[in-house]
Each structure stands twice: as C-alpha cells, then as structure tokens.
mmCIF file of C-alpha atoms in Angstrom:
data_model
loop_
_atom_site.group_PDB
_atom_site.id
_atom_site.type_symbol
_atom_site.label_atom_id
_atom_site.label_comp_id
_atom_site.label_asym_id
_atom_site.label_seq_id
_atom_site.Cartn_x
_atom_site.Cartn_y
_atom_site.Cartn_z
ATOM 1 C CA MET A 1076 -88.788 50.257 -14.495
ATOM 2 C CA GLU A 1077 -85.402 51.388 -14.003
ATOM 3 C CA PRO A 1078 -83.563 51.938 -16.769
ATOM 4 C CA LEU A 1079 -81.610 49.513 -18.806
ATOM 5 C CA HIS A 1080 -78.307 51.099 -18.361
ATOM 6 C CA ARG A 1081 -78.609 51.669 -14.920
ATOM 7 C CA ARG A 1082 -79.461 48.421 -13.972
ATOM 8 C CA ILE A 1083 -76.219 46.972 -15.392
ATOM 9 C CA ARG A 1084 -73.934 50.012 -14.653
ATOM 10 C CA SER A 1085 -71.419 47.392 -12.905
ATOM 11 C CA THR A 1086 -70.007 45.904 -16.297
ATOM 12 C CA GLY A 1087 -68.288 48.929 -17.060
ATOM 13 C CA MET A 1088 -70.344 49.662 -20.157
ATOM 14 C CA ASN A 1089 -71.308 52.917 -20.778
ATOM 15 C CA GLU A 1090 -74.861 54.019 -21.674
ATOM 16 C CA ALA A 1091 -74.333 54.500 -25.378
ATOM 17 C CA SER A 1092 -72.811 50.985 -25.785
ATOM 18 C CA LEU A 1093 -75.585 49.542 -24.104
ATOM 19 C CA GLU A 1094 -78.015 51.184 -25.955
ATOM 20 C CA PHE A 1095 -75.854 50.096 -29.574
ATOM 21 C CA LEU A 1096 -76.154 46.171 -28.148
ATOM 22 C CA LYS A 1097 -79.975 46.473 -27.524
ATOM 23 C CA LYS A 1098 -80.946 47.988 -30.861
ATOM 24 C CA LEU A 1099 -78.383 45.464 -32.637
ATOM 25 C CA THR A 1100 -80.426 42.283 -30.944
ATOM 26 C CA ASP A 1101 -83.607 44.234 -31.065
ATOM 27 C CA ALA A 1102 -83.073 44.539 -35.148
ATOM 28 C CA ALA A 1103 -84.714 41.645 -36.987
ATOM 29 C CA SER A 1104 -81.826 40.640 -39.494
ATOM 30 C CA PRO A 1105 -82.145 36.864 -40.338
ATOM 31 C CA SER A 1106 -79.568 35.985 -43.136
ATOM 32 C CA TYR A 1107 -79.984 37.810 -46.347
ATOM 33 C CA HIS A 1108 -82.383 40.136 -44.900
ATOM 34 C CA GLU A 1109 -79.723 42.060 -42.705
ATOM 35 C CA GLU A 1110 -80.761 45.564 -43.716
ATOM 36 C CA ASP A 1111 -81.996 46.864 -40.278
ATOM 37 C CA ALA A 1112 -79.023 45.799 -38.273
ATOM 38 C CA ALA A 1113 -76.594 46.798 -40.785
ATOM 39 C CA ALA A 1114 -78.090 50.580 -40.452
ATOM 40 C CA VAL A 1115 -77.725 49.901 -36.390
ATOM 41 C CA PHE A 1116 -73.973 49.246 -37.145
ATOM 42 C CA HIS A 1117 -73.213 51.643 -39.471
ATOM 43 C CA GLU A 1118 -74.874 54.514 -37.606
ATOM 44 C CA HIS A 1119 -72.822 53.733 -34.202
ATOM 45 C CA CYS A 1120 -69.425 53.150 -36.046
ATOM 46 C CA ALA A 1121 -70.461 56.486 -38.070
ATOM 47 C CA THR A 1122 -69.869 58.282 -35.360
ATOM 48 C CA PHE A 1123 -65.721 57.414 -34.675
ATOM 49 C CA ALA A 1124 -64.577 55.498 -37.931
ATOM 50 C CA ASP A 1125 -62.572 57.177 -40.545
ATOM 51 C CA GLU A 1126 -64.698 55.746 -43.011
ATOM 52 C CA VAL A 1127 -67.860 53.616 -43.312
ATOM 53 C CA ARG A 1128 -69.146 51.846 -45.787
ATOM 54 C CA THR A 1129 -71.530 48.657 -47.469
ATOM 55 C CA ASP A 1130 -70.417 46.718 -49.873
ATOM 56 C CA LEU A 1131 -72.317 44.706 -52.460
ATOM 57 C CA MET A 1132 -73.159 41.633 -50.130
ATOM 58 C CA GLY A 1133 -74.360 43.965 -47.359
ATOM 59 C CA ASN A 1134 -71.284 43.937 -45.091
ATOM 60 C CA VAL A 1135 -70.835 47.195 -43.301
ATOM 61 C CA ILE A 1136 -67.128 47.685 -43.262
ATOM 62 C CA ALA A 1137 -65.769 50.477 -40.398
ATOM 63 C CA VAL A 1138 -62.261 51.480 -40.955
ATOM 64 C CA LEU A 1139 -59.690 53.380 -39.136
ATOM 65 C CA ASN A 1140 -56.515 54.475 -40.991
ATOM 66 C CA PRO A 1141 -57.690 53.264 -44.720
ATOM 67 C CA ALA A 1142 -54.465 54.057 -46.374
ATOM 68 C CA ALA A 1143 -52.399 51.683 -44.213
ATOM 69 C CA GLU A 1144 -50.994 49.050 -46.425
ATOM 70 C CA PHE A 1145 -51.059 46.505 -43.241
ATOM 71 C CA ARG A 1146 -54.695 45.741 -42.798
ATOM 72 C CA VAL A 1147 -56.325 43.894 -39.507
ATOM 73 C CA LEU A 1148 -59.878 42.641 -40.093
ATOM 74 C CA LEU A 1149 -62.370 42.145 -37.475
ATOM 75 C CA SER A 1150 -65.463 40.441 -38.102
ATOM 76 C CA GLY A 1151 -68.715 39.946 -36.342
ATOM 77 C CA HIS A 1152 -71.714 38.463 -38.077
ATOM 78 C CA ILE A 1153 -74.927 40.761 -37.961
ATOM 79 C CA ASP A 1154 -77.533 38.138 -39.441
ATOM 80 C CA GLU A 1155 -79.285 35.742 -36.802
ATOM 81 C CA ILE A 1156 -81.444 32.479 -37.611
ATOM 82 C CA GLY A 1157 -84.900 32.777 -38.843
ATOM 83 C CA LEU A 1158 -87.739 31.782 -40.784
ATOM 84 C CA ILE A 1159 -88.783 32.117 -44.444
ATOM 85 C CA VAL A 1160 -92.501 31.902 -45.793
ATOM 86 C CA SER A 1161 -92.721 29.042 -48.302
ATOM 87 C CA THR A 1162 -96.364 28.940 -49.191
ATOM 88 C CA ILE A 1163 -99.666 30.284 -47.857
ATOM 89 C CA SER A 1164 -102.322 27.530 -47.425
ATOM 90 C CA GLU A 1165 -106.295 28.241 -48.467
ATOM 91 C CA GLU A 1166 -107.256 28.968 -44.665
ATOM 92 C CA GLY A 1167 -104.161 31.728 -44.477
ATOM 93 C CA GLN A 1168 -101.826 29.830 -42.238
ATOM 94 C CA LEU A 1169 -98.008 30.440 -43.710
ATOM 95 C CA TYR A 1170 -96.026 27.564 -43.749
ATOM 96 C CA PHE A 1171 -92.291 28.000 -43.818
ATOM 97 C CA LYS A 1172 -88.731 27.041 -44.361
ATOM 98 C CA PRO A 1173 -85.712 27.525 -41.586
ATOM 99 C CA ILE A 1174 -82.949 30.127 -42.416
ATOM 100 C CA GLY A 1175 -80.030 28.651 -40.595
ATOM 101 C CA ASP A 1176 -80.062 25.571 -37.910
ATOM 102 C CA TRP A 1177 -82.965 25.357 -35.742
ATOM 103 C CA ASP A 1178 -83.889 22.989 -33.109
ATOM 104 C CA PRO A 1179 -87.762 22.357 -33.828
ATOM 105 C CA ALA A 1180 -88.697 21.906 -30.159
ATOM 106 C CA VAL A 1181 -87.481 25.940 -29.815
ATOM 107 C CA LEU A 1182 -90.321 26.574 -32.167
ATOM 108 C CA VAL A 1183 -93.713 25.537 -31.048
ATOM 109 C CA GLY A 1184 -95.991 28.564 -29.889
ATOM 110 C CA GLN A 1185 -93.426 31.117 -30.228
ATOM 111 C CA ARG A 1186 -94.416 34.424 -31.156
ATOM 112 C CA VAL A 1187 -93.087 36.156 -34.576
ATOM 113 C CA TRP A 1188 -92.373 38.998 -36.299
ATOM 114 C CA ILE A 1189 -92.776 38.613 -40.186
ATOM 115 C CA ARG A 1190 -90.545 41.821 -42.114
ATOM 116 C CA GLY A 1191 -90.288 43.097 -38.615
ATOM 117 C CA GLN A 1192 -93.767 44.478 -39.058
ATOM 118 C CA ILE A 1193 -96.492 41.870 -38.682
ATOM 119 C CA PRO A 1194 -96.807 39.656 -35.661
ATOM 120 C CA GLY A 1195 -97.894 36.148 -35.776
ATOM 121 C CA VAL A 1196 -97.659 32.805 -33.812
ATOM 122 C CA ILE A 1197 -96.042 29.398 -34.577
ATOM 123 C CA ALA A 1198 -98.757 27.001 -34.281
ATOM 124 C CA ARG A 1199 -99.155 23.352 -34.027
ATOM 125 C CA THR A 1200 -101.728 20.644 -33.201
ATOM 126 C CA PRO A 1201 -102.589 21.067 -29.400
ATOM 127 C CA VAL A 1202 -101.245 18.500 -27.033
ATOM 128 C CA HIS A 1203 -105.317 17.319 -26.390
ATOM 129 C CA LEU A 1204 -105.384 16.465 -29.971
ATOM 130 C CA LEU A 1205 -102.490 14.500 -30.494
ATOM 131 C CA SER A 1206 -102.381 10.585 -30.616
ATOM 132 C CA GLU A 1207 -100.595 8.648 -28.061
ATOM 133 C CA ASP A 1208 -97.589 7.983 -30.593
ATOM 134 C CA GLU A 1209 -97.789 11.613 -31.607
ATOM 135 C CA ARG A 1210 -97.231 13.042 -28.201
ATOM 136 C CA HIS A 1211 -93.807 11.214 -27.903
ATOM 137 C CA LYS A 1212 -92.651 12.638 -31.054
ATOM 138 C CA VAL A 1213 -90.814 15.724 -31.816
ATOM 139 C CA CYS A 1214 -92.768 18.197 -34.007
ATOM 140 C CA GLU A 1215 -91.205 18.558 -37.434
ATOM 141 C CA LEU A 1216 -90.710 22.064 -39.110
ATOM 142 C CA TYR A 1217 -93.205 20.874 -41.986
ATOM 143 C CA GLU A 1218 -95.897 19.947 -39.403
ATOM 144 C CA MET A 1219 -95.911 23.878 -38.132
ATOM 145 C CA SER A 1220 -97.307 26.844 -39.649
ATOM 146 C CA ILE A 1221 -97.491 30.568 -38.638
ATOM 147 C CA ASP A 1222 -100.817 32.032 -37.970
ATOM 148 C CA ILE A 1223 -101.266 35.824 -38.491
ATOM 149 C CA GLY A 1224 -104.825 36.055 -37.038
ATOM 150 C CA VAL A 1225 -106.574 35.590 -40.532
ATOM 151 C CA SER A 1226 -109.010 32.861 -42.039
ATOM 152 C CA THR A 1227 -108.220 33.038 -46.162
ATOM 153 C CA ARG A 1228 -105.582 33.015 -48.303
ATOM 154 C CA GLU A 1229 -106.694 36.334 -49.882
ATOM 155 C CA THR A 1230 -106.572 38.252 -46.701
ATOM 156 C CA ALA A 1231 -103.035 36.698 -45.626
ATOM 157 C CA GLU A 1232 -101.788 37.796 -49.032
ATOM 158 C CA LYS A 1233 -102.660 41.246 -48.336
ATOM 159 C CA LEU A 1234 -100.162 41.112 -45.631
ATOM 160 C CA VAL A 1235 -97.794 38.496 -46.575
ATOM 161 C CA GLU A 1236 -95.810 36.961 -49.534
ATOM 162 C CA VAL A 1237 -93.807 33.932 -50.218
ATOM 163 C CA GLY A 1238 -90.262 34.975 -49.287
ATOM 164 C CA ASP A 1239 -90.968 37.133 -46.550
ATOM 165 C CA GLU A 1240 -88.844 36.661 -43.722
ATOM 166 C CA ALA A 1241 -89.564 36.060 -40.028
ATOM 167 C CA VAL A 1242 -87.693 36.043 -36.671
ATOM 168 C CA LEU A 1243 -88.870 35.315 -33.185
ATOM 169 C CA HIS A 1244 -90.195 37.895 -31.083
ATOM 170 C CA GLY A 1245 -87.984 39.155 -28.210
ATOM 171 C CA SER A 1246 -85.983 42.074 -26.550
ATOM 172 C CA LEU A 1247 -82.843 42.622 -24.588
ATOM 173 C CA LEU A 1248 -83.676 41.746 -20.796
ATOM 174 C CA ARG A 1249 -81.443 41.615 -17.972
ATOM 175 C CA LEU A 1250 -81.103 38.745 -15.385
ATOM 176 C CA GLY A 1251 -79.205 39.386 -12.238
ATOM 177 C CA GLU A 1252 -76.503 41.808 -11.844
ATOM 178 C CA ASN A 1253 -74.851 41.583 -15.480
ATOM 179 C CA THR A 1254 -76.424 38.784 -17.413
ATOM 180 C CA VAL A 1255 -78.666 39.488 -20.314
ATOM 181 C CA ILE A 1256 -80.878 37.362 -22.310
ATOM 182 C CA ALA A 1257 -82.057 38.140 -25.913
ATOM 183 C CA ARG A 1258 -82.803 36.637 -29.447
ATOM 184 C CA GLY A 1259 -79.863 36.910 -31.604
ATOM 185 C CA LEU A 1260 -76.771 37.128 -29.275
ATOM 186 C CA ASP A 1261 -75.468 35.027 -31.867
ATOM 187 C CA ASN A 1262 -73.803 36.782 -33.177
ATOM 188 C CA LYS A 1263 -74.549 40.466 -32.270
ATOM 189 C CA SER A 1264 -72.772 39.970 -29.577
ATOM 190 C CA GLY A 1265 -69.402 39.673 -31.746
ATOM 191 C CA ALA A 1266 -70.850 42.616 -33.734
ATOM 192 C CA TYR A 1267 -70.598 44.814 -30.731
ATOM 193 C CA VAL A 1268 -67.318 43.677 -29.805
ATOM 194 C CA VAL A 1269 -65.691 44.538 -33.043
ATOM 195 C CA ALA A 1270 -67.216 48.027 -33.631
ATOM 196 C CA GLU A 1271 -66.497 48.461 -29.867
ATOM 197 C CA THR A 1272 -63.086 47.851 -30.268
ATOM 198 C CA LEU A 1273 -62.735 50.031 -33.094
ATOM 199 C CA ARG A 1274 -63.960 52.786 -31.031
ATOM 200 C CA ARG A 1275 -61.743 52.178 -28.188
ATOM 201 C CA ALA A 1276 -58.642 52.019 -30.403
ATOM 202 C CA LYS A 1277 -59.300 55.397 -31.960
ATOM 203 C CA ASP A 1278 -56.375 58.010 -31.521
ATOM 204 C CA ARG A 1279 -54.257 54.881 -29.718
ATOM 205 C CA LEU A 1280 -53.809 52.763 -32.732
ATOM 206 C CA ARG A 1281 -50.918 52.908 -34.816
ATOM 207 C CA LYS A 1282 -51.109 55.088 -38.110
ATOM 208 C CA ASP A 1283 -49.420 52.391 -40.331
ATOM 209 C CA ILE A 1284 -52.060 49.990 -38.998
ATOM 210 C CA GLY A 1285 -56.053 50.082 -41.025
ATOM 211 C CA LEU A 1286 -58.371 48.415 -38.532
ATOM 212 C CA TYR A 1287 -61.545 47.196 -40.252
ATOM 213 C CA ALA A 1288 -64.667 46.347 -38.287
ATOM 214 C CA VAL A 1289 -66.674 44.042 -40.213
ATOM 215 C CA GLY A 1290 -70.605 43.563 -39.722
ATOM 216 C CA ALA A 1291 -70.581 40.838 -41.530
ATOM 217 C CA VAL A 1292 -73.616 39.211 -43.316
ATOM 218 C CA GLN A 1293 -74.934 35.595 -44.310
ATOM 219 C CA GLU A 1294 -72.952 33.782 -41.498
ATOM 220 C CA GLU A 1295 -75.560 31.520 -40.668
ATOM 221 C CA VAL A 1296 -76.303 29.989 -44.215
ATOM 222 C CA GLY A 1297 -72.354 29.484 -44.934
ATOM 223 C CA TYR A 1298 -70.155 32.656 -44.094
ATOM 224 C CA ARG A 1299 -70.693 34.469 -47.316
ATOM 225 C CA GLY A 1300 -70.351 37.810 -46.153
ATOM 226 C CA ALA A 1301 -66.842 37.433 -44.258
ATOM 227 C CA ALA A 1302 -65.510 35.657 -47.559
ATOM 228 C CA SER A 1303 -66.383 38.601 -49.716
ATOM 229 C CA ALA A 1304 -64.945 40.871 -47.215
ATOM 230 C CA GLY A 1305 -61.871 39.380 -46.805
ATOM 231 C CA PHE A 1306 -61.524 39.078 -50.485
ATOM 232 C CA GLY A 1307 -62.134 43.142 -50.720
ATOM 233 C CA ILE A 1308 -59.928 44.083 -47.910
ATOM 234 C CA ALA A 1309 -57.176 41.589 -48.427
ATOM 235 C CA PRO A 1310 -56.210 41.940 -44.858
ATOM 236 C CA GLN A 1311 -53.094 40.088 -43.205
ATOM 237 C CA ILE A 1312 -54.660 39.688 -40.142
ATOM 238 C CA GLY A 1313 -58.407 38.465 -39.656
ATOM 239 C CA ILE A 1314 -60.109 37.822 -36.402
ATOM 240 C CA ALA A 1315 -63.666 36.646 -36.252
ATOM 241 C CA VAL A 1316 -65.580 37.144 -32.982
ATOM 242 C CA ASP A 1317 -68.499 34.833 -32.368
ATOM 243 C CA VAL A 1318 -69.967 32.660 -29.886
ATOM 244 C CA SER A 1319 -68.860 29.615 -27.825
ATOM 245 C CA HIS A 1320 -70.746 27.006 -26.211
ATOM 246 C CA ALA A 1321 -70.831 27.512 -22.718
ATOM 247 C CA SER A 1322 -70.939 23.812 -20.781
ATOM 248 C CA ASP A 1323 -71.387 25.247 -17.084
ATOM 249 C CA TYR A 1324 -74.864 24.007 -16.802
ATOM 250 C CA GLN A 1325 -76.188 20.419 -16.457
ATOM 251 C CA GLN A 1326 -77.899 20.052 -19.513
ATOM 252 C CA ALA A 1327 -74.797 20.978 -21.418
ATOM 253 C CA HIS A 1328 -72.399 18.452 -19.431
ATOM 254 C CA SER A 1329 -70.364 16.179 -22.132
ATOM 255 C CA GLY A 1330 -67.036 14.756 -22.154
ATOM 256 C CA HIS A 1331 -66.623 16.269 -25.899
ATOM 257 C CA LEU A 1332 -67.494 19.915 -24.819
ATOM 258 C CA ALA A 1333 -64.955 22.521 -23.841
ATOM 259 C CA ARG A 1334 -65.283 23.571 -20.265
ATOM 260 C CA ILE A 1335 -66.331 26.836 -21.055
ATOM 261 C CA ALA A 1336 -68.130 29.035 -18.393
ATOM 262 C CA LEU A 1337 -70.018 32.197 -18.155
ATOM 263 C CA GLY A 1338 -67.938 35.045 -16.244
ATOM 264 C CA LYS A 1339 -64.718 33.418 -16.955
ATOM 265 C CA GLY A 1340 -63.835 35.430 -19.771
ATOM 266 C CA PRO A 1341 -62.859 35.542 -23.503
ATOM 267 C CA VAL A 1342 -62.668 32.165 -25.379
ATOM 268 C CA ILE A 1343 -59.670 32.010 -27.146
ATOM 269 C CA ALA A 1344 -59.656 28.992 -29.960
ATOM 270 C CA ARG A 1345 -56.965 26.804 -31.348
ATOM 271 C CA GLY A 1346 -56.794 24.403 -34.058
ATOM 272 C CA ALA A 1347 -57.652 24.457 -37.711
ATOM 273 C CA ASN A 1348 -58.700 27.725 -38.807
ATOM 274 C CA VAL A 1349 -56.194 29.615 -36.301
ATOM 275 C CA ASN A 1350 -53.032 30.669 -37.278
ATOM 276 C CA PRO A 1351 -50.339 30.100 -34.637
ATOM 277 C CA VAL A 1352 -48.481 33.058 -34.404
ATOM 278 C CA VAL A 1353 -52.028 34.933 -34.040
ATOM 279 C CA TYR A 1354 -53.027 32.714 -31.318
ATOM 280 C CA ARG A 1355 -49.871 33.536 -29.222
ATOM 281 C CA LEU A 1356 -50.237 37.201 -29.511
ATOM 282 C CA LEU A 1357 -54.057 37.116 -28.637
ATOM 283 C CA ARG A 1358 -53.050 34.812 -25.824
ATOM 284 C CA LYS A 1359 -50.042 37.187 -24.856
ATOM 285 C CA ALA A 1360 -52.406 40.453 -25.121
ATOM 286 C CA ALA A 1361 -54.804 38.443 -22.390
ATOM 287 C CA GLU A 1362 -51.470 37.583 -20.171
ATOM 288 C CA ASP A 1363 -50.109 40.978 -20.128
ATOM 289 C CA ALA A 1364 -53.272 42.619 -19.134
ATOM 290 C CA ASP A 1365 -53.821 39.929 -16.306
ATOM 291 C CA ARG A 1366 -57.255 39.299 -17.564
ATOM 292 C CA PRO A 1367 -58.528 35.517 -17.653
ATOM 293 C CA PHE A 1368 -59.569 33.875 -20.769
ATOM 294 C CA GLN A 1369 -60.378 30.084 -21.821
ATOM 295 C CA LEU A 1370 -59.535 27.918 -24.527
ATOM 296 C CA GLU A 1371 -61.663 25.975 -27.100
ATOM 297 C CA ALA A 1372 -59.805 23.320 -29.574
ATOM 298 C CA GLU A 1373 -61.324 22.987 -32.816
ATOM 299 C CA GLY A 1374 -60.239 19.917 -34.998
ATOM 300 C CA GLU A 1375 -61.880 20.751 -37.893
ATOM 301 C CA SER A 1376 -63.706 23.588 -39.164
ATOM 302 C CA SER A 1377 -64.999 26.054 -36.430
ATOM 303 C CA TYR A 1378 -68.199 26.958 -38.563
ATOM 304 C CA THR A 1379 -67.517 30.676 -37.888
ATOM 305 C CA ASP A 1380 -66.314 33.516 -40.143
ATOM 306 C CA ALA A 1381 -62.609 32.392 -39.418
ATOM 307 C CA ALA A 1382 -63.208 29.840 -41.837
ATOM 308 C CA ALA A 1383 -63.871 32.042 -44.478
ATOM 309 C CA LEU A 1384 -61.320 34.566 -43.728
ATOM 310 C CA GLN A 1385 -58.517 32.142 -43.470
ATOM 311 C CA THR A 1386 -58.736 31.226 -47.461
ATOM 312 C CA SER A 1387 -59.700 34.615 -48.732
ATOM 313 C CA GLY A 1388 -57.339 35.510 -51.344
ATOM 314 C CA VAL A 1389 -53.666 34.093 -51.126
ATOM 315 C CA GLY A 1390 -54.643 33.428 -47.098
ATOM 316 C CA VAL A 1391 -55.093 35.100 -43.995
ATOM 317 C CA ALA A 1392 -53.634 35.070 -40.846
ATOM 318 C CA THR A 1393 -56.886 34.137 -38.836
ATOM 319 C CA GLY A 1394 -57.920 33.972 -35.005
ATOM 320 C CA LEU A 1395 -61.124 33.092 -33.508
ATOM 321 C CA ILE A 1396 -62.646 34.603 -30.176
ATOM 322 C CA GLY A 1397 -65.687 33.476 -28.557
ATOM 323 C CA VAL A 1398 -68.255 35.204 -26.096
ATOM 324 C CA PRO A 1399 -69.417 32.537 -23.831
ATOM 325 C CA LEU A 1400 -73.082 31.699 -24.399
ATOM 326 C CA ARG A 1401 -75.425 29.420 -22.818
ATOM 327 C CA TYR A 1402 -78.698 28.250 -25.054
ATOM 328 C CA MET A 1403 -77.647 29.085 -28.958
ATOM 329 C CA HIS A 1404 -80.266 29.049 -31.429
ATOM 330 C CA THR A 1405 -83.204 29.865 -29.064
ATOM 331 C CA PRO A 1406 -84.948 33.308 -28.624
ATOM 332 C CA CYS A 1407 -83.087 33.220 -24.750
ATOM 333 C CA GLU A 1408 -79.572 33.172 -25.487
ATOM 334 C CA MET A 1409 -78.073 34.128 -22.204
ATOM 335 C CA LEU A 1410 -74.416 36.251 -21.771
ATOM 336 C CA ARG A 1411 -72.654 38.089 -19.201
ATOM 337 C CA LEU A 1412 -71.907 41.533 -19.875
ATOM 338 C CA ASP A 1413 -68.488 41.660 -18.070
ATOM 339 C CA ASP A 1414 -67.377 38.547 -20.668
ATOM 340 C CA LEU A 1415 -68.753 41.070 -23.575
ATOM 341 C CA GLU A 1416 -66.329 43.983 -21.946
ATOM 342 C CA ALA A 1417 -63.703 41.477 -21.478
ATOM 343 C CA CYS A 1418 -63.788 40.354 -25.338
ATOM 344 C CA VAL A 1419 -63.231 44.133 -26.369
ATOM 345 C CA ASP A 1420 -60.235 44.849 -23.789
ATOM 346 C CA LEU A 1421 -58.534 41.543 -25.471
ATOM 347 C CA LEU A 1422 -59.026 42.855 -28.826
ATOM 348 C CA VAL A 1423 -58.336 46.215 -28.102
ATOM 349 C CA ASN A 1424 -54.710 45.281 -26.557
ATOM 350 C CA PHE A 1425 -54.160 42.802 -29.371
ATOM 351 C CA CYS A 1426 -54.507 45.737 -31.904
ATOM 352 C CA LEU A 1427 -52.525 48.157 -30.111
ATOM 353 C CA ALA A 1428 -49.311 45.777 -29.677
ATOM 354 C CA LEU A 1429 -49.115 44.849 -33.147
ATOM 355 C CA ASP A 1430 -46.231 45.671 -35.028
ATOM 356 C CA PRO A 1431 -46.689 45.479 -38.973
ATOM 357 C CA THR A 1432 -43.332 44.129 -39.506
ATOM 358 C CA ILE A 1433 -44.087 40.883 -37.818
ATOM 359 C CA ASP A 1434 -43.598 37.702 -39.733
ATOM 360 C CA LEU A 1435 -47.068 35.897 -39.311
ATOM 361 C CA THR A 1436 -46.019 32.442 -41.177
ATOM 362 C CA PRO A 1437 -47.037 29.709 -38.962
ATOM 363 C CA LYS A 1438 -43.625 28.414 -37.194
ATOM 364 C CA ARG A 1439 -43.617 26.562 -34.084
ATOM 365 C CA ILE A 1440 -41.416 27.944 -31.092
#
C-alpha cells in the first residue's frame, strides 16, 4: 500500500504534520486517561515551542513568547469518549460504564483495546437467540459486556481490573483524495489545529503576544482541563477548536441543524459562548484571506471548551471554531484534510493580525 502521506499529498499537509495527526488519533486517550495522546502532543510541540509543560490536570501547554503580558489561549481537547470496566463476572466477562456520551447501537460487535494493550470484543446476545420483542429494541449498555477470550474471573483479573479504560479499535484511514476516517477525530483534529497554528505562527508572531496551544483533557466529561488551563494562564483571548456536526448527508438533514458541509471550510460560531469582538476578528481573518467559512449559531452552551474558557477567572474574550465532521462519537468519524488545514490557516491569520491594545469589551457596531 502506498504510504499515507503520499496518498493525500494534495491537501497541502506535509509529511510530519500528517504523521502527527495519525499518532494523535491512534493514541488511546479516553477522558482522564489521556497520557498517550498527551505524550504525542508534547513531543510534537517540543520541536518548535519556546516552552512546553504539563499541568496537574494533565493538560499539555505549549507556548510562544511566555513572558508576554497579552496572552491568547488556543484549546483543542485530546481526550475521547471511551469505556471503563465496572465489574468482572464469574465467567470472565467485563461489564462497563460509558466515558462520555455513547449511542449504544454503535458499540455492538466492536473490537476494543483495554489500556491500549488488551484486545477484546463487545458482546451481546446473537440475533438468532433474541425474542421477537428484543429484536425491535436497542441494546442498552448494561446488556453488553467485553469478552477478552477467557472463561473465568480469576483468569480475567490477571489481565484486567475494575477501573481500566477501553477505546474502540481503529486507525486513521483515507477515503477518496483527502477525506479520512478515524476514531477520536473529536477532538484530536482540534488538538492538531492548535499545535499546527503555534508551529506556523512561530517567527512571525509579535513578541508582545504570548500564544498558548493547549492539548486539553477531560472535555468529554465536563470541560475540566480547559477550565483549569484558563485559570492558570489567564488569557485575554481564548479560542476553542472543536468539531461541528456536518449536515450534508441524508440521515443528518434537519431543519434545526446548521447547513454545514465537508469541504466548505472552517465553522465560525456565534452565540452564547462567543465574544462578538473575537467573532468579528475571526471572520475578518477569513475574509481578508479570501477563504471560505461557515457559520453556526449557539443559542445556549456550545458544550465545548469555549464554555469553560469564557467564565475562567474574571472572564475571557472567547471564540469557537469547528472542524466539519460526519458521524460524531462513532469509530468512523469523517473529515476532510483541506478543512483541517483551512482551520489552521484561519487561526494563524487571526493571531498574526492581533494588536494587544485592542478593546475586547463586547459592543455592537
């Protein structure tokens, strides 16, 4: 098979950046077990950042110009949804609880990795043995278990213990010219964007602006990493980079969803968690570069790191950028690499155009 970086070279993504994205998505990092993805993020950023550190929450923080008083925080969370072993049956079956928000229908029959080392499969009663009523019901999480190929609790406990985490099995795969699928693109794609923004802004960023790329933890269980990073860094501006639901396929058509499509560029949010001045600056950065972008309205919470950053400390002027994504919270999340690169370009242009004397107080113009 042709190397991955050669097969999608048309996106403008270089070999090292593509390998970084693949390593991020391959790393098993369910919420509060992000160490593997954190190591990937740290290693990559250490090649260009002025400073890289890990805080007590587990956030990886890479910085340009750490002495600058005007600080911009870019957050892309490195955690993903997963499972946690809750009990082990006498037959060696592992029962589990969700880490984050799952559709139970997605899980049946999936292969898993426990602690990134132990393989297993999610089991349920075969269709042949179901009653007529059971055939028409969604299998609930408590009706499933993980089978690791053993027959006794004693044998299972030599390999696994209660509290061990698991993720679905899968690796980055290319579809078409520049479309990829992978587990955990929510939100390894956002982590990729903030790290690459830092790399590409280096040597061009004003020295009186401190730029912080945060690989944030525990977003899927309550934005906890972004909350602590925002408090510790105390930025004037905070931008969360996450994924946005693409609605460009039949099953997602709905009158209340934004008209968001793959291949149409970054999604810039407006609404509850977005400072209007930051929104206008993001939009201007896209328009000045003559690059396409899409809009999304957030009437209440965006349920992203932007919600935590906005209320950190005395308050932060917050923005939110989305990478268009299909099939969120499944093992085959899908995005286009040209959208990913467009998000990086947008953030780089935004950061390079900033003036630390800007008044970020919300105002109508």
